[in-house]
XYZ file of C-alpha atoms in Angstrom:
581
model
C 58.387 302.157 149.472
C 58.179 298.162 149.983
C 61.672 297.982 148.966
C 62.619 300.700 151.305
C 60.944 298.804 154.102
C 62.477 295.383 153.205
C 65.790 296.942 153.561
C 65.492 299.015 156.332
C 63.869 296.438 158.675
C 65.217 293.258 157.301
C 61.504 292.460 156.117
C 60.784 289.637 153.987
C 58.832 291.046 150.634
C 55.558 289.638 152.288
C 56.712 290.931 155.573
C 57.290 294.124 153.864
C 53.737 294.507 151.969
C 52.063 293.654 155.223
C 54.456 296.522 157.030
C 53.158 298.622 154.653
C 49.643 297.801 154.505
C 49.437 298.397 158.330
C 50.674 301.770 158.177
C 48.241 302.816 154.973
C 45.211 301.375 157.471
C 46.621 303.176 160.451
C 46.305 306.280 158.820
C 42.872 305.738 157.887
C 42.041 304.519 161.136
C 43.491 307.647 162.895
C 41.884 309.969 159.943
C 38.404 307.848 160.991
C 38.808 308.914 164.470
C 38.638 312.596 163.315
C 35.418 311.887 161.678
C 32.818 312.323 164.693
C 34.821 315.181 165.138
C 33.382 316.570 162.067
C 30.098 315.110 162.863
C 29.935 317.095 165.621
C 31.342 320.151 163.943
C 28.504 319.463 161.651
C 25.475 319.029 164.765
C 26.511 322.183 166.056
C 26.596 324.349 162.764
C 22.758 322.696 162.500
C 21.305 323.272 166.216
C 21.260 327.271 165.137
C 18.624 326.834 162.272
C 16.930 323.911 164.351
C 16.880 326.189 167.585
C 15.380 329.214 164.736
C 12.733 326.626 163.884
C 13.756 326.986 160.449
C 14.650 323.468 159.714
C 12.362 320.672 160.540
C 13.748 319.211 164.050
C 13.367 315.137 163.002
C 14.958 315.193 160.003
C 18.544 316.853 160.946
C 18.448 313.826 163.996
C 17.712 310.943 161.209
C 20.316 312.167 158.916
C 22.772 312.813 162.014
C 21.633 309.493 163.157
C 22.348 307.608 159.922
C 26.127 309.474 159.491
C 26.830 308.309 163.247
C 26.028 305.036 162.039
C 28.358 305.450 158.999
C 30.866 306.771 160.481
C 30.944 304.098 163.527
C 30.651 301.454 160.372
C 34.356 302.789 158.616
C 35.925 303.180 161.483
C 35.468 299.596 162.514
C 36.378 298.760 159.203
C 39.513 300.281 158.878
C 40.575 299.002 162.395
C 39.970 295.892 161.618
C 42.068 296.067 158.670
C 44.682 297.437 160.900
C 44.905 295.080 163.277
C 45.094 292.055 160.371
C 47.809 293.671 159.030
C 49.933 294.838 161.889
C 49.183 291.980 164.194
C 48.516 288.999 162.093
C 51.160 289.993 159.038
C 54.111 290.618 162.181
C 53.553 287.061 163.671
C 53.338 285.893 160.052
C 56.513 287.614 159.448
C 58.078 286.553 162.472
C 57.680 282.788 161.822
C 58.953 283.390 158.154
C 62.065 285.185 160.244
C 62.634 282.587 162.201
C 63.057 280.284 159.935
C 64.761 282.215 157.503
C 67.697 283.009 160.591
C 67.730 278.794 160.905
C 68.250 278.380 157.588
C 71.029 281.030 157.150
C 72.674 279.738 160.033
C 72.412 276.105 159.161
C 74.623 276.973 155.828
C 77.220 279.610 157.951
C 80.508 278.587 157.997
C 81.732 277.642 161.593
C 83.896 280.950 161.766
C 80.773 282.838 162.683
C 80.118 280.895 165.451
C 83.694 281.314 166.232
C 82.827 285.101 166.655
C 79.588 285.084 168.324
C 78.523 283.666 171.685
C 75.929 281.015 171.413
C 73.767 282.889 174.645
C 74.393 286.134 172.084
C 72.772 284.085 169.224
C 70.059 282.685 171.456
C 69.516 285.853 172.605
C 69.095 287.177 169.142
C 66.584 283.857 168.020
C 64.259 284.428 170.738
C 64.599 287.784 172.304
C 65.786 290.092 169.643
C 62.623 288.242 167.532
C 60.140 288.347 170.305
C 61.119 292.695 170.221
C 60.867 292.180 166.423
C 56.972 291.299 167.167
C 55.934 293.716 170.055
C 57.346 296.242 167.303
C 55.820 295.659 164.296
C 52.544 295.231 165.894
C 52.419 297.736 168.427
C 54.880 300.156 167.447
C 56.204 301.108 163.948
C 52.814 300.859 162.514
C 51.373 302.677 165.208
C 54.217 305.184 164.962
C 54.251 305.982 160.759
C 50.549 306.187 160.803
C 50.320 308.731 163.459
C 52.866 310.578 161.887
C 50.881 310.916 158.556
C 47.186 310.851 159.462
C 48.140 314.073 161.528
C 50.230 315.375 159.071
C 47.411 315.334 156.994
C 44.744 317.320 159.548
C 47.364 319.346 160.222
C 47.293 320.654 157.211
C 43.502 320.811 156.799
C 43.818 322.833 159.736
C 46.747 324.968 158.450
C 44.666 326.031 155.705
C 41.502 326.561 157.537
C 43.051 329.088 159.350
C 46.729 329.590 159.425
C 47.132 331.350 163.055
C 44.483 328.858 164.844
C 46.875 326.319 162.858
C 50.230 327.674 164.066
C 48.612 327.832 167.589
C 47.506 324.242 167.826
C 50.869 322.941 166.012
C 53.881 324.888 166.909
C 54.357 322.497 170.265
C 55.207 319.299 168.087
C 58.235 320.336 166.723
C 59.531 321.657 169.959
C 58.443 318.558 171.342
C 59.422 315.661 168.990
C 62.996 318.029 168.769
C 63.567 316.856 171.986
C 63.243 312.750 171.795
C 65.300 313.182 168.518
C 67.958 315.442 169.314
C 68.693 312.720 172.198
C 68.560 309.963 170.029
C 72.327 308.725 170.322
C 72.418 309.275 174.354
C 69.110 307.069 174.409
C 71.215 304.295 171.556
C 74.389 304.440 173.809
C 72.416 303.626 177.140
C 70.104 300.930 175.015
C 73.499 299.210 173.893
C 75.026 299.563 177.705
C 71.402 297.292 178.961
C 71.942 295.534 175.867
C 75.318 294.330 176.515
C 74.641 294.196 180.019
C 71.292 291.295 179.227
C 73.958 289.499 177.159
C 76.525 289.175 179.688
C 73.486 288.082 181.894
C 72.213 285.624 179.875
C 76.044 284.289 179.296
C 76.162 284.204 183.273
C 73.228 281.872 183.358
C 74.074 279.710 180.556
C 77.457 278.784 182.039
C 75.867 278.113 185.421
C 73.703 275.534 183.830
C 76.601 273.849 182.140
C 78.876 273.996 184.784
C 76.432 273.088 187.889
C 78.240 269.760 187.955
C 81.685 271.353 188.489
C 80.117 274.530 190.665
C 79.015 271.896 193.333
C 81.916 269.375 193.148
C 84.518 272.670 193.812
C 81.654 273.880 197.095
C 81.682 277.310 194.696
C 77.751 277.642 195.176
C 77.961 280.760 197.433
C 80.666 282.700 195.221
C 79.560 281.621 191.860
C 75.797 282.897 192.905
C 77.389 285.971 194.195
C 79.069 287.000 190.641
C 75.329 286.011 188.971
C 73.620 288.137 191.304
C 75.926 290.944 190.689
C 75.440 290.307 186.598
C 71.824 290.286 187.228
C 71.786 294.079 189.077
C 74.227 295.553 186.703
C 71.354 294.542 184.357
C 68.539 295.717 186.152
C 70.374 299.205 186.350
C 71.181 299.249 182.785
C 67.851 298.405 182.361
C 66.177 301.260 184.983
C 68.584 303.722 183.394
C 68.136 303.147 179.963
C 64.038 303.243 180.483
C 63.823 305.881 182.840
C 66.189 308.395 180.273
C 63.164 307.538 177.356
C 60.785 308.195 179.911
C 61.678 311.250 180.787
C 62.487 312.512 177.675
C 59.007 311.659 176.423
C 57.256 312.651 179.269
C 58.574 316.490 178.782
C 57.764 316.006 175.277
C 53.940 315.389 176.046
C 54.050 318.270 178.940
C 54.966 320.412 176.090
C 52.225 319.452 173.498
C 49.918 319.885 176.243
C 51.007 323.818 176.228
C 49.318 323.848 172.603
C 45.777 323.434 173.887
C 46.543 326.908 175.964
C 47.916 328.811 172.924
C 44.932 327.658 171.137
C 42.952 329.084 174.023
C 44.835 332.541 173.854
C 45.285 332.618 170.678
C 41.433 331.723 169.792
C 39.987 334.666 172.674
C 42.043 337.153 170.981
C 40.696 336.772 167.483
C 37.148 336.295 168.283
C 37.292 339.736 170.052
C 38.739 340.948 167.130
C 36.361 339.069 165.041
C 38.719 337.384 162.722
C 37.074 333.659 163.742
C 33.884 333.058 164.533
C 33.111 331.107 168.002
C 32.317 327.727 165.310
C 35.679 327.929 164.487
C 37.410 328.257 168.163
C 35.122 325.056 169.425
C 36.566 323.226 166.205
C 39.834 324.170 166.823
C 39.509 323.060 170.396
C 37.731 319.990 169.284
C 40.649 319.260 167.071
C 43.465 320.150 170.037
C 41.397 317.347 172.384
C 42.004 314.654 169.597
C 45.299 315.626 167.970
C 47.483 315.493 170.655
C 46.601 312.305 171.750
C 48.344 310.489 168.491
C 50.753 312.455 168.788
C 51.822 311.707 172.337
C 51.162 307.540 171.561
C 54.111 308.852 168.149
C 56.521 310.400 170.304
C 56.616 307.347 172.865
C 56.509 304.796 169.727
C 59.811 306.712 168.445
C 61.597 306.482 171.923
C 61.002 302.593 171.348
C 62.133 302.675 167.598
C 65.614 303.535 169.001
C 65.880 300.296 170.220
C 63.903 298.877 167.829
C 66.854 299.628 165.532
C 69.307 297.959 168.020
C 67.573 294.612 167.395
C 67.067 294.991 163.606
C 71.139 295.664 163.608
C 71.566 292.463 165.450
C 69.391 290.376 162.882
C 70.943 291.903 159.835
C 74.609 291.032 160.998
C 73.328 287.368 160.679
C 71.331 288.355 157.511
C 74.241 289.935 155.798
C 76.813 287.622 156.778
C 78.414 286.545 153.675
C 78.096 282.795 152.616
C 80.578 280.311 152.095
C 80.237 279.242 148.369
C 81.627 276.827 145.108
C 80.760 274.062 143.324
C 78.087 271.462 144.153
C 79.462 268.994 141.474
C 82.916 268.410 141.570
C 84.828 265.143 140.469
C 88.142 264.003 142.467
C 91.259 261.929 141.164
C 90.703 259.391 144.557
C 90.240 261.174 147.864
C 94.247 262.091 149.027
C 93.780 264.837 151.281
C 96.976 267.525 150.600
C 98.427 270.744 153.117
C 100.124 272.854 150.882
C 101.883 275.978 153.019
C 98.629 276.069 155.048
C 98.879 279.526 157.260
C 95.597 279.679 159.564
C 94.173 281.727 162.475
C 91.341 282.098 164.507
C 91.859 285.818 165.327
C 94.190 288.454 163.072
C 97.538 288.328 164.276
C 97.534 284.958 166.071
C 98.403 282.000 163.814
C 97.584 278.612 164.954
C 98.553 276.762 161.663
C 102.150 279.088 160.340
C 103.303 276.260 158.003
C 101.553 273.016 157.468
C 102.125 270.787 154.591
C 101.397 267.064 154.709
C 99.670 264.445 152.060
C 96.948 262.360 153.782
C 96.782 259.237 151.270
C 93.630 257.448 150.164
C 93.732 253.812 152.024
C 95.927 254.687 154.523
C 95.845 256.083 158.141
C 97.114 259.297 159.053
C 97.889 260.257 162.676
C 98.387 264.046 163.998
C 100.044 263.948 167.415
C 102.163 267.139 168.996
C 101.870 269.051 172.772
C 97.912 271.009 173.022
C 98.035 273.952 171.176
C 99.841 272.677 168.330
C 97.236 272.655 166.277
C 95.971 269.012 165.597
C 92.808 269.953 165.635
C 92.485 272.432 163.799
C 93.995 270.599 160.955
C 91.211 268.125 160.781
C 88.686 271.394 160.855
C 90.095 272.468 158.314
C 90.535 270.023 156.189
C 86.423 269.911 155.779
C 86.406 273.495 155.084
C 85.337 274.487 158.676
C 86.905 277.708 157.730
C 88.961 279.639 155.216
C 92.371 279.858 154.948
C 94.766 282.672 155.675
C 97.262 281.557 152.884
C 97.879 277.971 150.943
C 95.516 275.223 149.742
C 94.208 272.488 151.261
C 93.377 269.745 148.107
C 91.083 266.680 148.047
C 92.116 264.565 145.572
C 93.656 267.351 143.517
C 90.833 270.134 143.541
C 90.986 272.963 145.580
C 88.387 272.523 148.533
C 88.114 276.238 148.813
C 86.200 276.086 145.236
C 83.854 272.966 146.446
C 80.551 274.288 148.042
C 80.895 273.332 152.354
C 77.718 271.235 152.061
C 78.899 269.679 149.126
C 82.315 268.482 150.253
C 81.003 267.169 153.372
C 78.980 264.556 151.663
C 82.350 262.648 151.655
C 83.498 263.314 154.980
C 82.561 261.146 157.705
C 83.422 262.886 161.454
C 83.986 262.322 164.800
C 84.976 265.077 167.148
C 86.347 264.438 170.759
C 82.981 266.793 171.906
C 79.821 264.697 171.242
C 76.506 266.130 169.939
C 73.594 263.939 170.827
C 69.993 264.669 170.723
C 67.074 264.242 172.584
C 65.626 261.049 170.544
C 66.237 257.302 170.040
C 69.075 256.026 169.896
C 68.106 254.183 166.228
C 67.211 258.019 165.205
C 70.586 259.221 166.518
C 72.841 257.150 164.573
C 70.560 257.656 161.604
C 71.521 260.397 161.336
C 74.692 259.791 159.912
C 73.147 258.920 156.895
C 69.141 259.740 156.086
C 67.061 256.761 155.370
C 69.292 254.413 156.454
C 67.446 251.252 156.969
C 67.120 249.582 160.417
C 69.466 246.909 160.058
C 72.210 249.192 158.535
C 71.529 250.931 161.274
C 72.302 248.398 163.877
C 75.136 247.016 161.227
C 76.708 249.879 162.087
C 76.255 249.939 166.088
C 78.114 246.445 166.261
C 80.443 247.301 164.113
C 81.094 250.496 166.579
C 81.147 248.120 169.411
C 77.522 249.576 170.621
C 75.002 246.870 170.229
C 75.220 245.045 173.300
C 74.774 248.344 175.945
C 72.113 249.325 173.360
C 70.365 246.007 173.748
C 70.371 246.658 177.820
C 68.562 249.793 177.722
C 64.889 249.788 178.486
C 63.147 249.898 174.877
C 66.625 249.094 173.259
C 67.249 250.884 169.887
C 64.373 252.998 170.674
C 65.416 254.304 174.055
C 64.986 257.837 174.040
C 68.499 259.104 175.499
C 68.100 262.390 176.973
C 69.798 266.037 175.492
C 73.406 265.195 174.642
C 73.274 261.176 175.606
C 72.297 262.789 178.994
C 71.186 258.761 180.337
C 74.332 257.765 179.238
C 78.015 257.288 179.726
C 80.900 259.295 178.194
C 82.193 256.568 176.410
C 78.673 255.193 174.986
C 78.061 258.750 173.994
C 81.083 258.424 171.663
C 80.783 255.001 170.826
C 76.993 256.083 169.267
C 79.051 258.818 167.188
C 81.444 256.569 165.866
C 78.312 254.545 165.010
C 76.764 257.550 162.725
C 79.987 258.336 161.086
C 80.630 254.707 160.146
C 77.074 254.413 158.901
C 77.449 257.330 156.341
C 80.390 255.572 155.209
C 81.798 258.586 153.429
C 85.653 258.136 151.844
C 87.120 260.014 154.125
C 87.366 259.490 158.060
C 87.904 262.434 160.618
C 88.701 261.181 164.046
C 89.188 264.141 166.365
C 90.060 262.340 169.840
C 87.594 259.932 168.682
C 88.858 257.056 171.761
C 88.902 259.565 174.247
C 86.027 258.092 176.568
C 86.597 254.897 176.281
C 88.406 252.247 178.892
C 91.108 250.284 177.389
C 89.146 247.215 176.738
C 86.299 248.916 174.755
C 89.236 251.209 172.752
C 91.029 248.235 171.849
C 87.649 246.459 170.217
C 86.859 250.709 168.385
C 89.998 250.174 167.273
C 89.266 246.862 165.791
C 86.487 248.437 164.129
C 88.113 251.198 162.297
C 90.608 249.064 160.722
C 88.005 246.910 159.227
C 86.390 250.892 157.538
C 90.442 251.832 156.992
C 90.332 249.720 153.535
C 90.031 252.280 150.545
C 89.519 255.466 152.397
C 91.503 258.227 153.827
C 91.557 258.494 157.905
C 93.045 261.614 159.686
C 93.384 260.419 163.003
C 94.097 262.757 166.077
C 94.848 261.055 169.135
C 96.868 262.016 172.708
C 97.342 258.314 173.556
C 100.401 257.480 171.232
C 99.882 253.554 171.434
C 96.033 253.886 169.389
C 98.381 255.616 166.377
C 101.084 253.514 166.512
C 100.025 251.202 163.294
C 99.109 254.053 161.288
C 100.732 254.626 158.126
C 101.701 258.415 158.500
C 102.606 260.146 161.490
C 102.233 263.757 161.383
C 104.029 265.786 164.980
C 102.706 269.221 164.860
C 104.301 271.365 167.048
C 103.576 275.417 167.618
C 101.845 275.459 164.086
C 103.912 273.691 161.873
C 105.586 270.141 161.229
C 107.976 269.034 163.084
C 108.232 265.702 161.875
C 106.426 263.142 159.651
C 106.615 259.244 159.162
C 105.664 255.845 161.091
C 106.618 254.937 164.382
C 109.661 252.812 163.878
C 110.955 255.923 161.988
C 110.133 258.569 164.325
C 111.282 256.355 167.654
C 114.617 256.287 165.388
C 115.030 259.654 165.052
C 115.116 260.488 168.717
C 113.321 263.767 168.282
C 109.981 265.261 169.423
C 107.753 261.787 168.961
C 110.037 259.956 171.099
C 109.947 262.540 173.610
C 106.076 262.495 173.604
C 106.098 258.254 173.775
C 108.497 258.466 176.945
C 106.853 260.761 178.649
C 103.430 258.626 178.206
C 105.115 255.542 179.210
C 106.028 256.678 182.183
C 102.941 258.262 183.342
C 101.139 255.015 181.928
C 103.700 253.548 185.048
C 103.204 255.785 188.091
C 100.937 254.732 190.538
C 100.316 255.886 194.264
C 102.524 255.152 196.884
């Protein structure tokens, strides 16, 4: 049963015991209920020989007095217990689930985020989790234990009296028949408001990052416009989707409330026949006043559970998501970096990469130039196992990176990307991160050496100037200059620089520059650059062009050869030339 939970709700085992734990003390909290019930049953089969003055009148009060007591005692008992483990296990579970969705995501390989939205996976962290705990506390629970503690009266009352039974029970069928049988129109419209929220909450998201550009373009009015229609087409979804459930459930409670008739009908008829004695028909009505109730709270908990399901789906696709995997100890012949017939793409159907071969040799610089869109990127992404291959192999220093483990391999790759990650913290805890425990001075070692120390040394607490989400108190240019910092302090063999200059004024390129060729010495560096004069020293130049190479050796060479690089130099030169007239 635990196992059966785990799976079917994406429960941890803990999460799982707890689930299951809740539902065992909702049943006995819902039986407990029933118990005055009895109780009364009970008083009123006694007032007869009390009323006779057969039975002494104290004594049937003390011992109805003492059961009361009992009975109030276990059914505090058991609702306590139900409310520890529905309540207390689900917030339990969710921080467990929240952590677990981190960690799975923190060892995904970048293709997933390829595929999902990062509102949709925001969505998901918070929202889909913050369902995940209004459910398991106040719903599923709820629901299973409602489902069984009346399963069981109901068939206490079943064999009581079978036609009393029948009378008090045939409604819930017809009645639960109804939410399920609409189960997939209420999933469909759930999904529509689903979808709808996400396109929302991509609306919003874009607005924030785009604010800058929104204003600058005077786009306030139609931008706000397109939001405001995102956020109706939401509200509808949402309207629609609620008031379906709600209707459906509300004709399923109209209909239990026809049992309580039937069990008046039904009841008359056989006390005039005298086949139930007038005890019986106040039990049985007794019994209609309470059973329904649970019932009703069940049939509006399984309305929810639809969606409930929607949200489980949505964690499980990151749950399941297969893992990128291979060795953890590996041992390379140097650190060449080799394209062998590399075929890539980012959706089926549409290569990027059709072709690629290309050695990137240990000690020397290798530059990937080419039009946008030829791929240059890419390359470097791949070549620290960003993602998998369509066909080929992609080698460091002989073995197959596809059988090194991603978190593995990157322990000798050192990265800069043309789009800068900062966080919100110092600036000495920022480049630190390139390489954990890094000691103060290698920290600021690495800062000069990046050409950083001397804006650092300006701000207002210097090293320890907190700088804002993403370098926000800074420049473009000393954003990047602080990542080139972090990559040169991990000091790995192997140098990815992804547009790495691309901020930067001439003067404070020239002195990056500078830098790099001081780290070049022993290492392999894969250098993408649009500027052709920062890759005109390097070793190697590799011109991708529509997703394979179109040519491949130093400058001098590939002026000669009159072809593609030369094309790209010219047409640089002479828009490094024009100027306003």
């Amino acid at each position: 049963m635990i196992s059966r939970l785990q799976k079917k709700y994406a429960l941890s085992e803990q999460g799982a015991k707890d689930l299951f734990q809740a539902i065992v003390y909702s049943v006995l909290a819902n039986i407990s209920l029933m118990l005055p019930v009895a109780l009364l049953a009970i008083v009123l089969d006694g007032m007869l020989p009390v009323a006779l003055g057969t039975e002494d009148k104290m004594s049937g009060i003390i011992w109805y007095t003492i059961a009361g007591i009992i009975i109030l005692a276990v059914i505090f008992i058991f609702h306590y217990q139900q409310y520890t483990k529905a309540y207390i296990g689900t917030y339990d579970e969710s921080e467990r689930r929240r952590i677990t969705l981190a960690e799975k995501m923190r060892t995904l390989p970048l293709s997933f985020f390829h595929e999902r939205d990062i509102s949709d996976l925001t969505s998901t962290i918070m929202g889909d989790c913050a369902g995940f705990e209004h459910a398991f506390s106040h719903i599923v629970p709820q629901f299973f234990g409602a489902l069984i503690s009346t399963g069981i009266v109901c068939v206490v009352l079943l064999i009581m009296n079978w036609k009393m039974g029948l009378a008090l029970l045939w409604v819930a069928p017809v009645a639960f028949a109804i939410v399920i049988l609409s189960r997939k129109w209420q999933e469909k419209l759930g999904k529509k408001y689903m979808n709808a929220r996400l396109t929302l909450s991509e609306g919003i998201q874009e607005c924030l990052e785009t604010v800058q550009d929104i204003k600058a373009c005077n786009q306030e009015r139609s931008y706000m416009e397109k939001l405001d229609a995102k956020m109706d087409a939401a509200e509808k979804a949402q309207i629609s989707s609620e008031m379906v459930s709600a209707s459906l459930v509300t004709t399923g409670q109209m209909i239990l409330r026809l049992g309580l008739a039937t069990v008046i009908v039904v009841g008359s008829s056989l006390i005039l026949k005298e086949q139930i004695s007038l005890f019986t028909y106040i039990l049985y009505l007794i019994a209609a006043s309470r059973l329904y109730d649970p019932l009703s709270g069940a049939m509006a908990n399984m309305a929810e559970l639809f969606g409930v399901n929607l949200q489980v789906n949505r964690l499980k696709e990151i749950q399941e998501y297969p893992l990128e995997s291979g060795q953890t100890e590996y041992r390379t012949n140097g650190y060449d970096i080799t394209f062998d017939h590399v075929k890539f793409s980012y959706e089926a159907g549409k290569a990027v990469l059709k072709d690629v071969s290309f050695t990137a040799k240990q000690g020397q610089v290798t530059a990937l130039v080419g039009p946008s869109g030829g791929g240059k990127s890419t390359v470097a992404k791949l070549a620290a196992k960003f993602y998998g291959l369509d066909s080929g192999k992609i080698t460091l220093g002989g073995i197959d990176i596809a059988e090194i483990d991603p978190v593995a391999l990157m322990k000798d790759f050192s990265i800069v990307f043309q789009d800068v990650v900062l966080f919100n913290n110092t600036v000495m805890e920022n480049i630190r991160i390139g390489r954990k425990g890094a000691s103060d001075e290698e920290v600021i070692a690495a800062a000069k050496a990046a050409k950083c120390h001397e804006f650092i040394e300006k701000l207002p607490q210097g090293y320890q100037t907190v700088i804002g989400e993403n370098g926000s108190t800074l420049s473009g240019g000393e954003c990047q200059r602080l990542s080139i910092a972090r990559a040169l302090l991990k000091d790995a063999p192997v140098i990815l620089l992804d547009e790495a200059t691309a901020s930067l004024d001439v003067d404070n390129e020239t002195q990056i520059q500078e830098a790099i060729s001081k780290l070049v010495s022993g290492k392999t560096v894969l250098v993408i650059a649009h500027r052709m004069r920062t890759i005109e020293a390097a070793d190697q130049i590799v011109v991708l062009d529509k997703g394979v190479v179109a040519e491949s050796g130093n400058h001098d060479t590939l002026m000669n050869q009159n072809g593609l690089y030369r094309k790209l130099v010219d047409l640089q030169t002479e828009a490094a030339n024009w100027k306003l007239v």
